[in-house]
Amino acid sequence: MIQDQLSRGHRITVILRALRIPSSTYYDWLRWHPKSRNRRRIKLKELVQVLWQRRKFYGYVRIAKRIRKLLKCRLSDRTIWKVMRELGIQSTMYRKRSKKPTTTTDMPQKPNLMRHLADLSEVVTTDITYIQLINQNWVYLATAYDPKARKVLAWQVGQQMTQDLAVAPI
């Protein structure tokens, strides 16, 4: 607005008086330039944006590590977190989906007979747990558990869920 009035031939002192702006404020504004800290922040934002565009699954920790390696400077993860938050960007997480083995039952589920028992001294419970190995194969862990003593009485690991996997408590 000030530039427009100046182009029309009005004097700057009249314009500033009409707008109630001190002349010192106007001349400070004319001489203003961003500080080195702000220039660095702007460059950092551009670099974060570029790195995030290349790999959207990178979070602030990975991006900070990458920038430290590229620029060979000290930079905290928190600074990159703040920059990403200012830019409104975040990592895109991809969930690894692995096919879990399915369980088939021949009979309907039995009622819970232990629920109302006062004495658990002669009770042993069993469980089968699926465990996925590093090579994406599955093994099965069968356990026999004493709920009163809170101890595993016996366990066995097998490649297949068959009757051979059944554990007999000691």
Tab-separated table of C-alpha atoms in Angstrom:
chain	number	residue	atom	x	y	z
A	1	MET	CA	0.000	0.000	0.000
A	2	ILE	CA	2.850	2.368	0.802
A	3	GLN	CA	4.575	1.576	-2.496
A	4	ASP	CA	1.317	2.283	-4.342
A	5	GLN	CA	0.956	5.705	-2.693
A	6	LEU	CA	4.595	6.538	-3.401
A	7	SER	CA	4.115	5.704	-7.091
A	8	ARG	CA	1.206	8.195	-7.176
A	9	GLY	CA	3.553	10.980	-6.072
A	10	HIS	CA	2.679	11.306	-2.367
A	11	ARG	CA	5.446	12.102	0.099
A	12	ILE	CA	6.493	9.301	2.463
A	13	THR	CA	6.103	11.487	5.558
A	14	VAL	CA	2.460	12.226	4.687
A	15	ILE	CA	1.726	8.550	4.022
A	16	LEU	CA	3.298	7.411	7.279
A	17	ARG	CA	1.504	10.116	9.275
A	18	ALA	CA	-1.859	9.084	7.726
A	19	LEU	CA	-1.200	5.425	8.570
A	20	ARG	CA	0.131	6.343	12.039
A	21	ILE	CA	3.389	4.492	11.425
A	22	PRO	CA	6.587	5.927	12.932
A	23	SER	CA	9.192	6.768	10.289
A	24	SER	CA	11.803	4.743	12.204
A	25	THR	CA	9.608	1.625	11.807
A	26	TYR	CA	9.347	2.194	8.062
A	27	TYR	CA	13.105	2.684	7.598
A	28	ASP	CA	13.868	-0.344	9.786
A	29	TRP	CA	11.525	-2.351	7.575
A	30	LEU	CA	13.355	-1.124	4.439
A	31	ARG	CA	16.733	-2.235	5.803
A	32	TRP	CA	15.478	-5.548	7.202
A	33	HIS	CA	17.025	-8.802	6.019
A	34	PRO	CA	16.602	-12.252	7.524
A	35	LYS	CA	19.148	-13.279	10.127
A	36	SER	CA	21.542	-16.121	9.395
A	37	ARG	CA	19.579	-18.322	11.777
A	38	ASN	CA	16.372	-17.773	9.774
A	39	ARG	CA	18.174	-18.335	6.453
A	40	ARG	CA	19.584	-21.596	7.832
A	41	ARG	CA	16.115	-22.639	8.975
A	42	ILE	CA	14.654	-21.961	5.520
A	43	LYS	CA	17.390	-24.046	3.850
A	44	LEU	CA	16.815	-26.796	6.415
A	45	LYS	CA	13.086	-26.809	5.625
A	46	GLU	CA	13.841	-27.135	1.904
A	47	LEU	CA	16.253	-30.009	2.535
A	48	VAL	CA	13.787	-31.816	4.819
A	49	GLN	CA	11.069	-31.404	2.170
A	50	VAL	CA	13.339	-32.861	-0.542
A	51	LEU	CA	14.414	-35.836	1.597
A	52	TRP	CA	10.839	-36.521	2.657
A	53	GLN	CA	9.636	-36.407	-0.970
A	54	ARG	CA	12.199	-39.076	-1.898
A	55	ARG	CA	11.370	-41.414	0.976
A	56	LYS	CA	8.039	-40.681	2.620
A	57	PHE	CA	8.450	-43.547	5.068
A	58	TYR	CA	11.429	-41.806	6.729
A	59	GLY	CA	10.653	-40.345	10.126
A	60	TYR	CA	12.372	-37.422	11.802
A	61	VAL	CA	15.146	-39.597	13.278
A	62	ARG	CA	16.220	-40.987	9.901
A	63	ILE	CA	15.942	-37.618	8.188
A	64	ALA	CA	18.045	-35.987	10.934
A	65	LYS	CA	20.680	-38.686	10.581
A	66	ARG	CA	20.737	-38.223	6.815
A	67	ILE	CA	21.069	-34.422	7.088
A	68	ARG	CA	23.888	-34.727	9.636
A	69	LYS	CA	25.692	-37.020	7.204
A	70	LEU	CA	25.111	-34.725	4.200
A	71	LEU	CA	25.928	-31.398	5.858
A	72	LYS	CA	28.470	-32.745	8.363
A	73	CYS	CA	27.024	-30.545	11.099
A	74	ARG	CA	25.542	-30.933	14.546
A	75	LEU	CA	21.776	-31.110	14.442
A	76	SER	CA	19.317	-32.530	16.938
A	77	ASP	CA	16.480	-34.904	16.102
A	78	ARG	CA	14.127	-32.532	17.900
A	79	THR	CA	14.941	-29.714	15.463
A	80	ILE	CA	13.993	-31.904	12.508
A	81	TRP	CA	10.842	-32.984	14.351
A	82	LYS	CA	9.880	-29.325	14.777
A	83	VAL	CA	10.625	-28.532	11.118
A	84	MET	CA	8.553	-31.494	9.931
A	85	ARG	CA	5.728	-30.397	12.184
A	86	GLU	CA	5.884	-26.827	10.815
A	87	LEU	CA	5.768	-28.213	7.277
A	88	GLY	CA	2.870	-30.497	8.207
A	89	ILE	CA	4.615	-33.668	7.049
A	90	GLN	CA	5.072	-37.005	8.760
A	91	SER	CA	6.341	-40.419	7.806
A	92	THR	CA	4.043	-42.848	6.068
A	93	MET	CA	4.113	-46.159	7.875
A	94	TYR	CA	3.724	-49.379	5.950
A	95	ARG	CA	2.550	-52.280	8.036
A	96	LYS	CA	4.193	-55.618	7.317
A	97	ARG	CA	1.513	-58.186	6.917
A	98	SER	CA	2.353	-61.802	7.435
A	99	LYS	CA	-0.096	-64.595	6.959
A	100	LYS	CA	-0.856	-66.162	10.310
A	101	PRO	CA	-1.736	-69.851	10.343
A	102	THR	CA	-5.415	-70.571	10.760
A	103	THR	CA	-6.823	-72.908	13.362
A	104	THR	CA	-9.569	-75.323	12.499
A	105	THR	CA	-11.773	-76.943	15.112
A	106	ASP	CA	-13.950	-79.996	14.690
A	107	MET	CA	-16.096	-79.302	17.753
A	108	PRO	CA	-17.710	-76.183	19.200
A	109	GLN	CA	-15.876	-74.460	22.065
A	110	LYS	CA	-16.376	-76.013	25.474
A	111	PRO	CA	-17.627	-73.975	28.463
A	112	ASN	CA	-15.134	-72.590	31.000
A	113	LEU	CA	-15.330	-75.054	33.889
A	114	MET	CA	-12.606	-73.347	35.958
A	115	ARG	CA	-14.397	-70.017	36.295
A	116	HIS	CA	-16.283	-70.894	39.483
A	117	LEU	CA	-13.709	-73.222	41.109
A	118	ALA	CA	-12.505	-72.086	44.539
A	119	ASP	CA	-9.532	-74.499	44.666
A	120	LEU	CA	-7.129	-74.679	41.712
A	121	SER	CA	-4.788	-77.239	43.279
A	122	GLU	CA	-5.571	-80.059	40.832
A	123	VAL	CA	-5.948	-77.881	37.736
A	124	VAL	CA	-3.466	-77.779	34.844
A	125	THR	CA	-4.028	-75.534	31.825
A	126	THR	CA	-2.528	-75.892	28.369
A	127	ASP	CA	-1.909	-73.450	25.581
A	128	ILE	CA	-0.519	-73.420	22.046
A	129	THR	CA	1.299	-70.301	20.835
A	130	TYR	CA	2.270	-69.487	17.234
A	131	ILE	CA	5.809	-68.124	16.872
A	132	GLN	CA	7.103	-66.678	13.600
A	133	LEU	CA	10.805	-67.192	12.978
A	134	ILE	CA	13.189	-64.827	11.186
A	135	ASN	CA	12.923	-66.865	7.978
A	136	GLN	CA	9.105	-66.326	7.992
A	137	ASN	CA	8.370	-69.938	8.993
A	138	TRP	CA	6.070	-70.757	11.903
A	139	VAL	CA	6.659	-73.042	14.895
A	140	TYR	CA	4.235	-73.966	17.629
A	141	LEU	CA	4.895	-73.851	21.379
A	142	ALA	CA	2.707	-76.070	23.548
A	143	THR	CA	2.816	-75.467	27.310
A	144	ALA	CA	1.270	-77.011	30.422
A	145	TYR	CA	0.762	-74.444	33.211
A	146	ASP	CA	-0.122	-74.787	36.898
A	147	PRO	CA	-2.269	-71.710	37.754
A	148	LYS	CA	-1.996	-72.198	41.525
A	149	ALA	CA	1.834	-72.385	41.614
A	150	ARG	CA	2.119	-70.048	38.606
A	151	LYS	CA	4.713	-72.278	36.961
A	152	VAL	CA	5.137	-73.848	33.543
A	153	LEU	CA	5.175	-77.584	34.157
A	154	ALA	CA	6.192	-78.700	30.658
A	155	TRP	CA	6.654	-77.306	27.168
A	156	GLN	CA	7.413	-78.536	23.678
A	157	VAL	CA	8.136	-76.868	20.311
A	158	GLY	CA	7.101	-78.403	17.003
A	159	GLN	CA	7.013	-77.644	13.284
A	160	GLN	CA	3.407	-78.823	12.935
A	161	MET	CA	0.398	-78.611	15.210
A	162	THR	CA	-0.316	-82.312	15.675
A	163	GLN	CA	-0.948	-84.641	18.596
A	164	ASP	CA	2.818	-85.225	18.843
A	165	LEU	CA	3.049	-81.630	20.091
A	166	ALA	CA	0.879	-82.353	23.155
A	167	VAL	CA	2.800	-82.016	26.410
A	168	ALA	CA	2.430	-84.274	29.389
A	169	PRO	CA	2.916	-82.491	32.723
A	170	ILE	CA	5.626	-83.848	34.998
